[in-house]
PDB file of C-alpha atoms and ligand atoms in Angstrom:
ATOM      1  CA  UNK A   8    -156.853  62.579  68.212  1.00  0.00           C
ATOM      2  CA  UNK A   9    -153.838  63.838  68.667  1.00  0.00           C
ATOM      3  CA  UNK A  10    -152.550  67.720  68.666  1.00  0.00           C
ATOM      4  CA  UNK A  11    -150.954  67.578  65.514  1.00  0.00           C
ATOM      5  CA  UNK A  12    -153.509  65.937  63.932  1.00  0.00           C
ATOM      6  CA  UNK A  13    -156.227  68.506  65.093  1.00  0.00           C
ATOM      7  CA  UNK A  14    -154.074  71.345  63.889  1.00  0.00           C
ATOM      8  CA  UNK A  15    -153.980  69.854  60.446  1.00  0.00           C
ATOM      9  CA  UNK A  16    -157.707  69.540  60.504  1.00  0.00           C
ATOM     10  CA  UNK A  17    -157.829  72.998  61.267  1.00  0.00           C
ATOM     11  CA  UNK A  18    -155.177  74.027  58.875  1.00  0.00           C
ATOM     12  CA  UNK A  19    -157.108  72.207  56.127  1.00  0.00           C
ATOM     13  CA  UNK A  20    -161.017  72.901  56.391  1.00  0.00           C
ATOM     14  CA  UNK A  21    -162.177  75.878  58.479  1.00  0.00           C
ATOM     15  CA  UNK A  22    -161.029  78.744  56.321  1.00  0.00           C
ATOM     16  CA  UNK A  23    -162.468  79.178  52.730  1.00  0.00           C
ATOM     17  CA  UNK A  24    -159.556  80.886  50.132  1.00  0.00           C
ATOM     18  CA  UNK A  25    -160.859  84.144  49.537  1.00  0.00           C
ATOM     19  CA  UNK A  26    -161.950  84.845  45.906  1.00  0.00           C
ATOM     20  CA  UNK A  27    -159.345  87.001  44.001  1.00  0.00           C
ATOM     21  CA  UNK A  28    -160.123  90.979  43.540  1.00  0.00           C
ATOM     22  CA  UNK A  29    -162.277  91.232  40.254  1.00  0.00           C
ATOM     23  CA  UNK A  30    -159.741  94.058  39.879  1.00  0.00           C
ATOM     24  CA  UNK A  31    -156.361  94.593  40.663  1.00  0.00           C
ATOM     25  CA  UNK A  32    -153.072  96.358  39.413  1.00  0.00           C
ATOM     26  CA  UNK A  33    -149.348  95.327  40.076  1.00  0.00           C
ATOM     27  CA  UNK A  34    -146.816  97.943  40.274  1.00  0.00           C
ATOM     28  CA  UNK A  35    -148.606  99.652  36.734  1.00  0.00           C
ATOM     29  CA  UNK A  36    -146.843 102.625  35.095  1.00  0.00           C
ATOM     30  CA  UNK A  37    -147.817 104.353  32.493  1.00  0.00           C
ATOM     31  CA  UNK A  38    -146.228 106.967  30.514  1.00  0.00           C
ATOM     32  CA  UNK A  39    -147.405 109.235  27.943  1.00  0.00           C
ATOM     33  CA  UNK A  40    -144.336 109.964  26.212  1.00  0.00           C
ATOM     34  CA  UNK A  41    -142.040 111.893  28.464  1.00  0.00           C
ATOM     35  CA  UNK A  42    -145.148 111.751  30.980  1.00  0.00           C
ATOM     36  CA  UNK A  43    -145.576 109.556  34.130  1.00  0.00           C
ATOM     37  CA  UNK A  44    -149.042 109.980  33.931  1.00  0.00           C
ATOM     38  CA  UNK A  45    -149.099 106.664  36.712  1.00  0.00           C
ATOM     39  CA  UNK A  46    -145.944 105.539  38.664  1.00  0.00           C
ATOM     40  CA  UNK A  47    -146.120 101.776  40.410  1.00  0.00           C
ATOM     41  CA  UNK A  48    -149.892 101.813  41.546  1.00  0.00           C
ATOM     42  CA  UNK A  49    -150.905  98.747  43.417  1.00  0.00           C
ATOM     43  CA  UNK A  50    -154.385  98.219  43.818  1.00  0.00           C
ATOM     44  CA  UNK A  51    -156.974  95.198  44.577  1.00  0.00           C
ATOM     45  CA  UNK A  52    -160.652  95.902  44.161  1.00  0.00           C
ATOM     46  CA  UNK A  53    -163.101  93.217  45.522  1.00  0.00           C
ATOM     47  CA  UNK A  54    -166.716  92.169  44.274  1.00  0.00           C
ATOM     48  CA  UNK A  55    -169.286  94.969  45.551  1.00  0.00           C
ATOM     49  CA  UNK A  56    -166.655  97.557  46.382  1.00  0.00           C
ATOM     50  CA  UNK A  57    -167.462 101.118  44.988  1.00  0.00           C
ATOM     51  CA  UNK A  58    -163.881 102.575  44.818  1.00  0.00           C
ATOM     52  CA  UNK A  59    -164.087 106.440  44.466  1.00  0.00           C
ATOM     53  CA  UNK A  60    -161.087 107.995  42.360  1.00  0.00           C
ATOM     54  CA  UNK A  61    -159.719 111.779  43.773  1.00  0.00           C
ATOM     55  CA  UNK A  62    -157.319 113.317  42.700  1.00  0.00           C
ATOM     56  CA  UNK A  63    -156.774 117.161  41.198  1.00  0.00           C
ATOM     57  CA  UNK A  64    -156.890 117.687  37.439  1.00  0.00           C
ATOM     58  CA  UNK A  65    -154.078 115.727  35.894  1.00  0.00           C
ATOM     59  CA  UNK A  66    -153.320 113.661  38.751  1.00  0.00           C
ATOM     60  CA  UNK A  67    -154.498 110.400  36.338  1.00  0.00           C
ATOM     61  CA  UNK A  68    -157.614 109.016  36.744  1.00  0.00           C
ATOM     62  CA  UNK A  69    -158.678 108.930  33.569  1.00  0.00           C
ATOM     63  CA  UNK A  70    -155.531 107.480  32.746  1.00  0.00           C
ATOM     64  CA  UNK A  71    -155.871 104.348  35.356  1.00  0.00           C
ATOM     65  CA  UNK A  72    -159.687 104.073  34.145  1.00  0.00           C
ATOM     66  CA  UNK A  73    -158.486 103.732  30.834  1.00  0.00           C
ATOM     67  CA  UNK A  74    -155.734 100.945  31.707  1.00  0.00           C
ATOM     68  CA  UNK A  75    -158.556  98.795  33.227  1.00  0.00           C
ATOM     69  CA  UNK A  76    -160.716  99.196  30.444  1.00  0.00           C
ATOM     70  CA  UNK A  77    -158.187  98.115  28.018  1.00  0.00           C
ATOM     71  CA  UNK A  78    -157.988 101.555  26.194  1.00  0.00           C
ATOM     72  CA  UNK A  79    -154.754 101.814  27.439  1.00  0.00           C
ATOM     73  CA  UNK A  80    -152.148  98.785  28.304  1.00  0.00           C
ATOM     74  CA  UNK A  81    -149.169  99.394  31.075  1.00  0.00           C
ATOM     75  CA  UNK A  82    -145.835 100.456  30.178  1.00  0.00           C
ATOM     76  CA  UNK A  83    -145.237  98.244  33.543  1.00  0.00           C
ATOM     77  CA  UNK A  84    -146.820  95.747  35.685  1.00  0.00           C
ATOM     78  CA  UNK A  85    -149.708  94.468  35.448  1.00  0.00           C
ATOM     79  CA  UNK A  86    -153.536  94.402  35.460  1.00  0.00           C
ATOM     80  CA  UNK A  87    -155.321  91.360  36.975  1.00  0.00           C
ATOM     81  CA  UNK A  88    -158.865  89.892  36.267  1.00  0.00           C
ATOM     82  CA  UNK A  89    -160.453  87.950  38.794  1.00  0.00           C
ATOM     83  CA  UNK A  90    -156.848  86.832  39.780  1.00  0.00           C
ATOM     84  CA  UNK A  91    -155.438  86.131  36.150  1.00  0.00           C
ATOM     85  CA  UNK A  92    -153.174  88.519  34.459  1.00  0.00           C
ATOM     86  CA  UNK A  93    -155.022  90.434  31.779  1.00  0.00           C
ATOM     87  CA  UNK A  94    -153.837  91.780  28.234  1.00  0.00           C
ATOM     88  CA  UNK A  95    -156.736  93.315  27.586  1.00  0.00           C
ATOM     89  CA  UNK A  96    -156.249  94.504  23.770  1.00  0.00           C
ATOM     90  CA  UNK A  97    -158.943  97.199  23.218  1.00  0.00           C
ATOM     91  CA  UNK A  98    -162.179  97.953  25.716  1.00  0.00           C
ATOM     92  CA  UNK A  99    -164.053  95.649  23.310  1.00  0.00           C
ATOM     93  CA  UNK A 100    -162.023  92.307  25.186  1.00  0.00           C
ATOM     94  CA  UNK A 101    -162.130  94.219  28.383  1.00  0.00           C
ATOM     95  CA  UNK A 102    -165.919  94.815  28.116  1.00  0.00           C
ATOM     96  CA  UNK A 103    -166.819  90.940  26.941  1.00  0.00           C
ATOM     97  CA  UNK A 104    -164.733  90.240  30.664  1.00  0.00           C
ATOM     98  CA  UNK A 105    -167.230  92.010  31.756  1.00  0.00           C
ATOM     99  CA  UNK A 106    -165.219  95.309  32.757  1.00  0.00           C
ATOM    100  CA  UNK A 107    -167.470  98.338  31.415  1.00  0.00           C
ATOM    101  CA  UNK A 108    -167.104 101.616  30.916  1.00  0.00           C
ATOM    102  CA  UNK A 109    -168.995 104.798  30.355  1.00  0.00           C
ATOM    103  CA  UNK A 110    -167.278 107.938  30.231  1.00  0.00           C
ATOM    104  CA  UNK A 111    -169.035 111.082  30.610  1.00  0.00           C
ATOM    105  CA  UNK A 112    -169.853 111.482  26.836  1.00  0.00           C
ATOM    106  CA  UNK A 113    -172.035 108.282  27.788  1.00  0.00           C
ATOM    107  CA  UNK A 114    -171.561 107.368  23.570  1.00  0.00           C
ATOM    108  CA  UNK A 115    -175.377 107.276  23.225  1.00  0.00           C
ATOM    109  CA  UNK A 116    -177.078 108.080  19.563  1.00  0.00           C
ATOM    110  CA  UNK A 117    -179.314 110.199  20.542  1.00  0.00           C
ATOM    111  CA  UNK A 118    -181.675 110.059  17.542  1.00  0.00           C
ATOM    112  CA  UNK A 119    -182.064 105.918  18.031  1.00  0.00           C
ATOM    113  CA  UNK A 120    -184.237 104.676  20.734  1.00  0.00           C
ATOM    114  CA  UNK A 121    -183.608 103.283  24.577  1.00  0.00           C
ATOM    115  CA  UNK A 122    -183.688  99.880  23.488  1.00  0.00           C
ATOM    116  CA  UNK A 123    -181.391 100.393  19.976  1.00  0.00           C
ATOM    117  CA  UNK A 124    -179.067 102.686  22.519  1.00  0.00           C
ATOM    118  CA  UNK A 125    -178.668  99.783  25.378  1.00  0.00           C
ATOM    119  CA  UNK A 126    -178.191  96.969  21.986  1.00  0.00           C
ATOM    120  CA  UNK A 127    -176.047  99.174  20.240  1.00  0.00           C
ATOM    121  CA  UNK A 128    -173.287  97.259  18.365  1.00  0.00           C
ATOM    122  CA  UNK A 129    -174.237  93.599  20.074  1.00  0.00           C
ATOM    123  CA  UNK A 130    -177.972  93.496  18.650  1.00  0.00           C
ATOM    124  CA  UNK A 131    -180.550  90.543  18.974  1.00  0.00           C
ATOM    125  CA  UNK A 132    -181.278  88.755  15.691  1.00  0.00           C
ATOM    126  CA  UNK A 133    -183.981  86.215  14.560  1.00  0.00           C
ATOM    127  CA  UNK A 134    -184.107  83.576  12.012  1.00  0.00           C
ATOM    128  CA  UNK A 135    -186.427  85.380   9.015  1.00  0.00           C
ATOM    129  CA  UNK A 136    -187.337  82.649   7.558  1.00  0.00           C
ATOM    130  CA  UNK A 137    -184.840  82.406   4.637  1.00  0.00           C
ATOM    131  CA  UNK A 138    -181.749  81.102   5.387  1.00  0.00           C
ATOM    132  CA  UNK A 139    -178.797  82.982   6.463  1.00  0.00           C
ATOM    133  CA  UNK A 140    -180.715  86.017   6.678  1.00  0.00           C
ATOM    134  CA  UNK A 141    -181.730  87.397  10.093  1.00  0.00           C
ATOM    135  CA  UNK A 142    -183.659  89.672  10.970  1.00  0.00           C
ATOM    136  CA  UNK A 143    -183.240  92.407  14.203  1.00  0.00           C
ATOM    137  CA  UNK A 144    -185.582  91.123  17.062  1.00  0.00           C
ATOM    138  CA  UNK A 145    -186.868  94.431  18.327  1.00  0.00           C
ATOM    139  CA  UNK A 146    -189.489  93.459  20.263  1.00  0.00           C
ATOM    140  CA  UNK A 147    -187.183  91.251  21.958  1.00  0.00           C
ATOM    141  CA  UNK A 148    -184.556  93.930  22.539  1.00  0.00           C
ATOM    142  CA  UNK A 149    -187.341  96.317  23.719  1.00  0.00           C
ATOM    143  CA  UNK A 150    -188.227  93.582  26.323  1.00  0.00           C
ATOM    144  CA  UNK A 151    -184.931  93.025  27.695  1.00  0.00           C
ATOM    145  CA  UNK A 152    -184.040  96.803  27.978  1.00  0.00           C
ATOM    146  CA  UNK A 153    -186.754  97.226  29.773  1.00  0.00           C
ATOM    147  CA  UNK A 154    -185.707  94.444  31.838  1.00  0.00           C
ATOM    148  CA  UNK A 155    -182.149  96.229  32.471  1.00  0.00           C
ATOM    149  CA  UNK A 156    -183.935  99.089  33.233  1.00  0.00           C
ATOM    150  CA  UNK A 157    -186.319  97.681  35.784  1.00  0.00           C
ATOM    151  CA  UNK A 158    -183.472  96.051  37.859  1.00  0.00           C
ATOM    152  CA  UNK A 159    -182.232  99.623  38.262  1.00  0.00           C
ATOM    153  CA  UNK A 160    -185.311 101.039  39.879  1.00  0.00           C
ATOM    154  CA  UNK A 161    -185.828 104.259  37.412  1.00  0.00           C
ATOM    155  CA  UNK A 162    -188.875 105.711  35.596  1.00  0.00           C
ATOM    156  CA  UNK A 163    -188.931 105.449  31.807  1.00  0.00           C
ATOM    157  CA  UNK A 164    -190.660 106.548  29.034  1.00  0.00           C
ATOM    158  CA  UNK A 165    -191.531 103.423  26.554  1.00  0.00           C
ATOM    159  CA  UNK A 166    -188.060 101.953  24.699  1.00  0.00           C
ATOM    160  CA  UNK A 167    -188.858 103.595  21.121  1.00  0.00           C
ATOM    161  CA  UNK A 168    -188.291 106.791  22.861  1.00  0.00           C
ATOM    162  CA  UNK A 169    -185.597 108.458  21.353  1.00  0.00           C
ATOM    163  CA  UNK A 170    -182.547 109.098  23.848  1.00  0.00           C
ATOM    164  CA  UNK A 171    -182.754 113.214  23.263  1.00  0.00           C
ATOM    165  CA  UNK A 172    -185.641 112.911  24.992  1.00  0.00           C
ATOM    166  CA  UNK A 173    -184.242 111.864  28.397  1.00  0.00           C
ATOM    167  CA  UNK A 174    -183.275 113.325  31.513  1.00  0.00           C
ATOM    168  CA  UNK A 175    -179.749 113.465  32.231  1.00  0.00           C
ATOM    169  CA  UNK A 176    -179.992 110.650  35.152  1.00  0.00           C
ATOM    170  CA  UNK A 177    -182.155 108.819  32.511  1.00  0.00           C
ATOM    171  CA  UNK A 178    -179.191 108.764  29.516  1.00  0.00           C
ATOM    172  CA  UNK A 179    -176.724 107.655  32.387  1.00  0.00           C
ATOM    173  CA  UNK A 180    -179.472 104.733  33.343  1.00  0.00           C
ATOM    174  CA  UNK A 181    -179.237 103.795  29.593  1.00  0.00           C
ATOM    175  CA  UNK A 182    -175.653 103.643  29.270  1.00  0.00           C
ATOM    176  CA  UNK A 183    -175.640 101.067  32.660  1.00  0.00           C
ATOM    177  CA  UNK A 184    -178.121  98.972  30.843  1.00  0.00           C
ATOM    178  CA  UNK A 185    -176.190  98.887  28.012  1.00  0.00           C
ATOM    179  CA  UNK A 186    -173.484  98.036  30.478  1.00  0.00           C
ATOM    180  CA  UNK A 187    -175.768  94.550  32.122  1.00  0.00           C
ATOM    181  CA  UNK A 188    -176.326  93.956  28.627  1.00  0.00           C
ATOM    182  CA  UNK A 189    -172.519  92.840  28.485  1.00  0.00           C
ATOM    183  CA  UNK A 190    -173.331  91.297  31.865  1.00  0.00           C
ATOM    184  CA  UNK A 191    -170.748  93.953  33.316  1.00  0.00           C
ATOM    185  CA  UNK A 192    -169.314  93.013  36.820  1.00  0.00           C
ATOM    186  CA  UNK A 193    -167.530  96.060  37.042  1.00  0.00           C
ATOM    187  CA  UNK A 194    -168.692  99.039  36.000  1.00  0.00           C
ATOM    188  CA  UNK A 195    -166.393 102.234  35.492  1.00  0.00           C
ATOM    189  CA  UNK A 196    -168.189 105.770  35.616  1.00  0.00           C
ATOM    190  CA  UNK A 197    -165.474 108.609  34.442  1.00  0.00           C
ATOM    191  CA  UNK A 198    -167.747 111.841  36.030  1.00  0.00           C
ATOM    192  CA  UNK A 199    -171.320 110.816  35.881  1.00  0.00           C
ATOM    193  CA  UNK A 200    -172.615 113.701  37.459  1.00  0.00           C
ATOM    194  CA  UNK A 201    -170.633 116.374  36.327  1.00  0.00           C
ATOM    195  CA  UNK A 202    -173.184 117.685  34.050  1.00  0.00           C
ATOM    196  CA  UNK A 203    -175.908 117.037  36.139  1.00  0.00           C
ATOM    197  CA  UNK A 204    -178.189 119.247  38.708  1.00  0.00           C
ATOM    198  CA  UNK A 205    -178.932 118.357  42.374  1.00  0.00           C
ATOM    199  CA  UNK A 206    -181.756 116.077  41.734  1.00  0.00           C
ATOM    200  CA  UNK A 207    -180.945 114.041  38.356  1.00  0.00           C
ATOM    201  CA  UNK A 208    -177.297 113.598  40.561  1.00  0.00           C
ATOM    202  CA  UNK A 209    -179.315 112.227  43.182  1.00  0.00           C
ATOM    203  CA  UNK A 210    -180.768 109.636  40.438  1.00  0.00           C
ATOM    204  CA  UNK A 211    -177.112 108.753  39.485  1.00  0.00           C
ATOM    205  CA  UNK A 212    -176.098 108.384  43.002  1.00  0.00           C
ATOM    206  CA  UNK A 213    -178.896 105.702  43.592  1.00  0.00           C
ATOM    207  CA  UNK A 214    -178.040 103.903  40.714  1.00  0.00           C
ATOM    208  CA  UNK A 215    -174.811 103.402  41.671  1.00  0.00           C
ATOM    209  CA  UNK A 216    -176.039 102.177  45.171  1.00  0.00           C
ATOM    210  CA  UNK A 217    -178.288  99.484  42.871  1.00  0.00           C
ATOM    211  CA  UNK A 218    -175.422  98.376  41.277  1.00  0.00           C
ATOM    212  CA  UNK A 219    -173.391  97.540  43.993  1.00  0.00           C
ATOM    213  CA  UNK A 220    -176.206  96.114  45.418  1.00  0.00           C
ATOM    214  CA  UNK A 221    -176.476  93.731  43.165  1.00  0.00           C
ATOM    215  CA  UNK A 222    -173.070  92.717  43.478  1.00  0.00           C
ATOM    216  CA  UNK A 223    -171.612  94.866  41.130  1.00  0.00           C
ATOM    217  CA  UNK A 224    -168.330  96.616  41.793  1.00  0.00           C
ATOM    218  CA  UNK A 225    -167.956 100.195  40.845  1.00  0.00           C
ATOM    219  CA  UNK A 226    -164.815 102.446  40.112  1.00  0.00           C
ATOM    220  CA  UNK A 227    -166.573 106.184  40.321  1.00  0.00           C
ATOM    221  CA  UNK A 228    -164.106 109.631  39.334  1.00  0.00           C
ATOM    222  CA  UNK A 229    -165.062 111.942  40.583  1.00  0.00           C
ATOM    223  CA  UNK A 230    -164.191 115.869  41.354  1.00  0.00           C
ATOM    224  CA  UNK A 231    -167.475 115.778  43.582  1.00  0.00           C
ATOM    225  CA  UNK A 232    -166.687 114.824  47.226  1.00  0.00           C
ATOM    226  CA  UNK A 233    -170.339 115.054  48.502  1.00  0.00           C
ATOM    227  CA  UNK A 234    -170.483 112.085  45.411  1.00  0.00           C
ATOM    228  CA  UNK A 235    -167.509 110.183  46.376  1.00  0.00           C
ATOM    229  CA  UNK A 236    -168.867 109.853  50.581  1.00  0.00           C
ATOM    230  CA  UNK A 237    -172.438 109.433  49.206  1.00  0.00           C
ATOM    231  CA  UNK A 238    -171.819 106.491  47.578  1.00  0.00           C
ATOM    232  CA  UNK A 239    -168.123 105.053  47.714  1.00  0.00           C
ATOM    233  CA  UNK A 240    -167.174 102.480  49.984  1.00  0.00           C
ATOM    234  CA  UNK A 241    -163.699 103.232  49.583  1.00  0.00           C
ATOM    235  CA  UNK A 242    -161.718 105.955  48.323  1.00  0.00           C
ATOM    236  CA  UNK A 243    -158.153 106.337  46.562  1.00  0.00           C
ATOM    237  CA  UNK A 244    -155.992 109.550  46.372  1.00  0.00           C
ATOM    238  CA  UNK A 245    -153.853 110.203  43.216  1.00  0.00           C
ATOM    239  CA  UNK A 246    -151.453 113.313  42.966  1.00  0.00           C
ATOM    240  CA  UNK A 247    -149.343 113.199  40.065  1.00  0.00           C
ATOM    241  CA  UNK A 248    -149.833 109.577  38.767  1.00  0.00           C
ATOM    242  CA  UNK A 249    -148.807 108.127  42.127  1.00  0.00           C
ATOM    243  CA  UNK A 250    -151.012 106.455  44.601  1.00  0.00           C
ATOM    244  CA  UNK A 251    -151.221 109.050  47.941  1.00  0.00           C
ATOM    245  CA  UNK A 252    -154.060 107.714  49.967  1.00  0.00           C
ATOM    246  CA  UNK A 253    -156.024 104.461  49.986  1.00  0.00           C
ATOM    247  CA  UNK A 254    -158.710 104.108  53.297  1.00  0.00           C
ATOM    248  CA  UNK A 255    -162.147 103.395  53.591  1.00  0.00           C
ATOM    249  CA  UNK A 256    -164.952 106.159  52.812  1.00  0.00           C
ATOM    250  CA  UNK A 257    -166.593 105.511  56.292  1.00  0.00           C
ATOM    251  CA  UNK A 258    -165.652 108.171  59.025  1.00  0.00           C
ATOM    252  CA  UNK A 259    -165.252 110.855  55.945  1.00  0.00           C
ATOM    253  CA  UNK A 260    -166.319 113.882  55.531  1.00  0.00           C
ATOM    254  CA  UNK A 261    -167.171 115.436  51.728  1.00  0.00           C
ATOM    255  CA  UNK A 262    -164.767 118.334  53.753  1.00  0.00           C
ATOM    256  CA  UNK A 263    -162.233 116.221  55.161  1.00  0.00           C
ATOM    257  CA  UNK A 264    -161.848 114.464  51.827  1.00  0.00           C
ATOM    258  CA  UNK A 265    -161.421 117.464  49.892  1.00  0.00           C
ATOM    259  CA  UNK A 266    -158.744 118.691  52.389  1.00  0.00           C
ATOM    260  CA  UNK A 267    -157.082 115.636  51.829  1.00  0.00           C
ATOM    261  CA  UNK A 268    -157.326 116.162  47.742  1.00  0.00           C
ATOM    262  CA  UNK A 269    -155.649 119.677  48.212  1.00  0.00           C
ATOM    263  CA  UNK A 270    -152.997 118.711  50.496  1.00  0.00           C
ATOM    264  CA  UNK A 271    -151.500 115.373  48.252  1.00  0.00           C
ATOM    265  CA  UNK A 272    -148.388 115.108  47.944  1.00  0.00           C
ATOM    266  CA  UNK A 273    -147.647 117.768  50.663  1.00  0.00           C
ATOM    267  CA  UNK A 274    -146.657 116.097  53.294  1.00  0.00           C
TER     268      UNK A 274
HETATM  269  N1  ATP B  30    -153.159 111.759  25.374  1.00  0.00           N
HETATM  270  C1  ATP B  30    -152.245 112.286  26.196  1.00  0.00           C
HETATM  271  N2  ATP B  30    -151.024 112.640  25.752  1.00  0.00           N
HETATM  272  C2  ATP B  30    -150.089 113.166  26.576  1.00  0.00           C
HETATM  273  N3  ATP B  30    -150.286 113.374  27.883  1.00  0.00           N
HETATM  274  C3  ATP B  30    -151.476 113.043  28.391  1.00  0.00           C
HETATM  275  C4  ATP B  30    -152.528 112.499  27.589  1.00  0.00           C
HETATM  276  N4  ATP B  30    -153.595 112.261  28.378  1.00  0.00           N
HETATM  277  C5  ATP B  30    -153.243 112.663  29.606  1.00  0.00           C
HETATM  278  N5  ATP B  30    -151.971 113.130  29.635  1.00  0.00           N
HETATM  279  C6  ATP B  30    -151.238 113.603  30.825  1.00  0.00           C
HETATM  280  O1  ATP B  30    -151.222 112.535  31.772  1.00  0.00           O
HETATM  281  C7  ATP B  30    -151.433 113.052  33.084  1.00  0.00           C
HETATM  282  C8  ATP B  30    -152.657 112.401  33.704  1.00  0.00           C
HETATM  283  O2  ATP B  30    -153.811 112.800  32.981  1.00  0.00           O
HETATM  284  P1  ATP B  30    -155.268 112.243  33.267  1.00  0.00           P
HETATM  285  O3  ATP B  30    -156.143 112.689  32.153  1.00  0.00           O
HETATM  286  O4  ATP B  30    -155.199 110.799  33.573  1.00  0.00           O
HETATM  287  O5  ATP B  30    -155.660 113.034  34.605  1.00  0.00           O
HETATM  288  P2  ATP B  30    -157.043 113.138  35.365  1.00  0.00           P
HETATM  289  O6  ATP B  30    -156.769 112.837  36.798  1.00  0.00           O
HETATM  290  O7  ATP B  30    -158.073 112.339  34.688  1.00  0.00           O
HETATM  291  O8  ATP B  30    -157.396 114.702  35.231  1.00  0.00           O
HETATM  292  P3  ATP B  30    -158.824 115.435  35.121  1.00  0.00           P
HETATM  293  O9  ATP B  30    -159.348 115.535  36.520  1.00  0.00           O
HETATM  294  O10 ATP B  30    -158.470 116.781  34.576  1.00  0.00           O
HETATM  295  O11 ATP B  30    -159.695 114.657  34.211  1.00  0.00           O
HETATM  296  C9  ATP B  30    -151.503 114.568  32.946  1.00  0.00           C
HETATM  297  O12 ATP B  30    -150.218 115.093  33.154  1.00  0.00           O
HETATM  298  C10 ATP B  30    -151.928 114.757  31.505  1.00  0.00           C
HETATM  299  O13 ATP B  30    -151.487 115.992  31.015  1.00  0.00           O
HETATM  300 MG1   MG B  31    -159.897 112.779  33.702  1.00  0.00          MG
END
């Protein structure tokens, strides 16, 4: 064989395309008003990442996390799925793409039970019988919460337990199930642990390693830097709506992170 001809078998065979980030942003803006609360943020987020967000109070996290769960759509640029431009037009589209969110309110009735919680709003029916009437499956729905549940390695009560019942850690494990229940690939957590002591946060921050275990990617906020080098595999910095500081976690310290929150936009 000739040289050419070798470098064209090369060229064409020996490396696979890499798969497009599950999440990315293109030069996004977005203004509240009068307020820049991002400016231009590029970003790519790939399968299993967890991606910790820093940044002091206002610098827009919650705004970004809201952008990629289609609460929010850019002023500018754009958000990418899996490659493909999305305009995602509420977190309902966003979530059946399999982009979930909880925020820290974790929207759980806490009067219904685990398994109505984790089916709330996309419930299992049966036929009853009669047609075109059907009928809630519960015992199905317990099952399969249970099932969600299981895959994320925490202790629970039975599924008619009523939510108000639960441990912090335990609501948070809820709201994730409800999350695989949507088949979520990515999973956004706006300050899981805020509200939580040492030990439930502990529970959170092994759930998250599950997750991303399992190939999930996760976005984490948080003001908690012990949190973000716990668990994060990378980390972004955001002063101001702009983009400061994107590096991976490993090699920093909870301190050396925080130092790095304070100083943003300093230098
Ligand atoms: N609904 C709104 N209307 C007007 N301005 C807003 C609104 N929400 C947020 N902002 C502004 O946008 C900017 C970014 O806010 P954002 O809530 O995204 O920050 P954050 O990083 O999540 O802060 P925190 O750590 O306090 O939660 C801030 O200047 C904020 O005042
Ligand atoms: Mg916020």
């Amino acid at each position: 064989m000739d040289r050419r001809g070798q470098r064209e078998k090369v060229t064409n065979t020996s490396v696979p395309a890499a798969p497009p980030p599950v999440v990315a942003l293109d030069g996004v803006s977005f203004n509240y008003g009068a307020v820049e609360a991002l400016k231009r943020i590029t970003l790519a987020v790939a399968a299993g990442e967890v991606l910790g967000l820093c940044g002091d109070n206002g610098a827009g996290k919650s705004t970004l996390i809201k952008v990629i769960s289609g609460a929010e759509r850019p002023s500018r640029g754009r958000l990418l799925i899996d490659g493909a431009p999305a305009n995602f037009i509420g977190p309902r589209e966003a979530l059946t793409r399999g982009i979930a969110t909880i925020y820290q309110n974790l929207a759980l009735a806490p009067t219904l039970s685990i398994a109505e919680n984790v089916f709330m709003g996309a419930e299992l029916t049966r036929a009853s019988g009669v047609p075109g009437l059907k009928l809630l499956d519960k015992r199905a729905m317990r099952r399969a919460a249970a099932d969600y549940l299981e895959q994320l390695n925490i202790d629970m009560p039975a599924m008619t337990t009523p939510v108000a019942e639960l441990s912090g850690g335990q609501r948070q494990a809820v709201a994730i199930a409800r999350a695989l229940r949507w088949q979520a690939r990515v999973i956004v957590m706006d300050e899981p642990t805020a509200a939580l002591g040492v030990k439930e946060t502990q529970r959170v921050l092994d759930l998250i390693r599950t997750l991303a275990a399992t190939g999930r990617t996760v976005l984490l906020v948080s003001h908690n830097m012990a949190d973000i080098v716990a668990v994060t595999t990378r980390v972004i910095i955001l002063h101001s709506g702009a983009m400061v500081l994107d590096r991976p976690t490993h090699g920093l310290s909870a301190d050396a992170l925080a130092h790095l929150v304070m100083t943003a936009g300093t230098a």
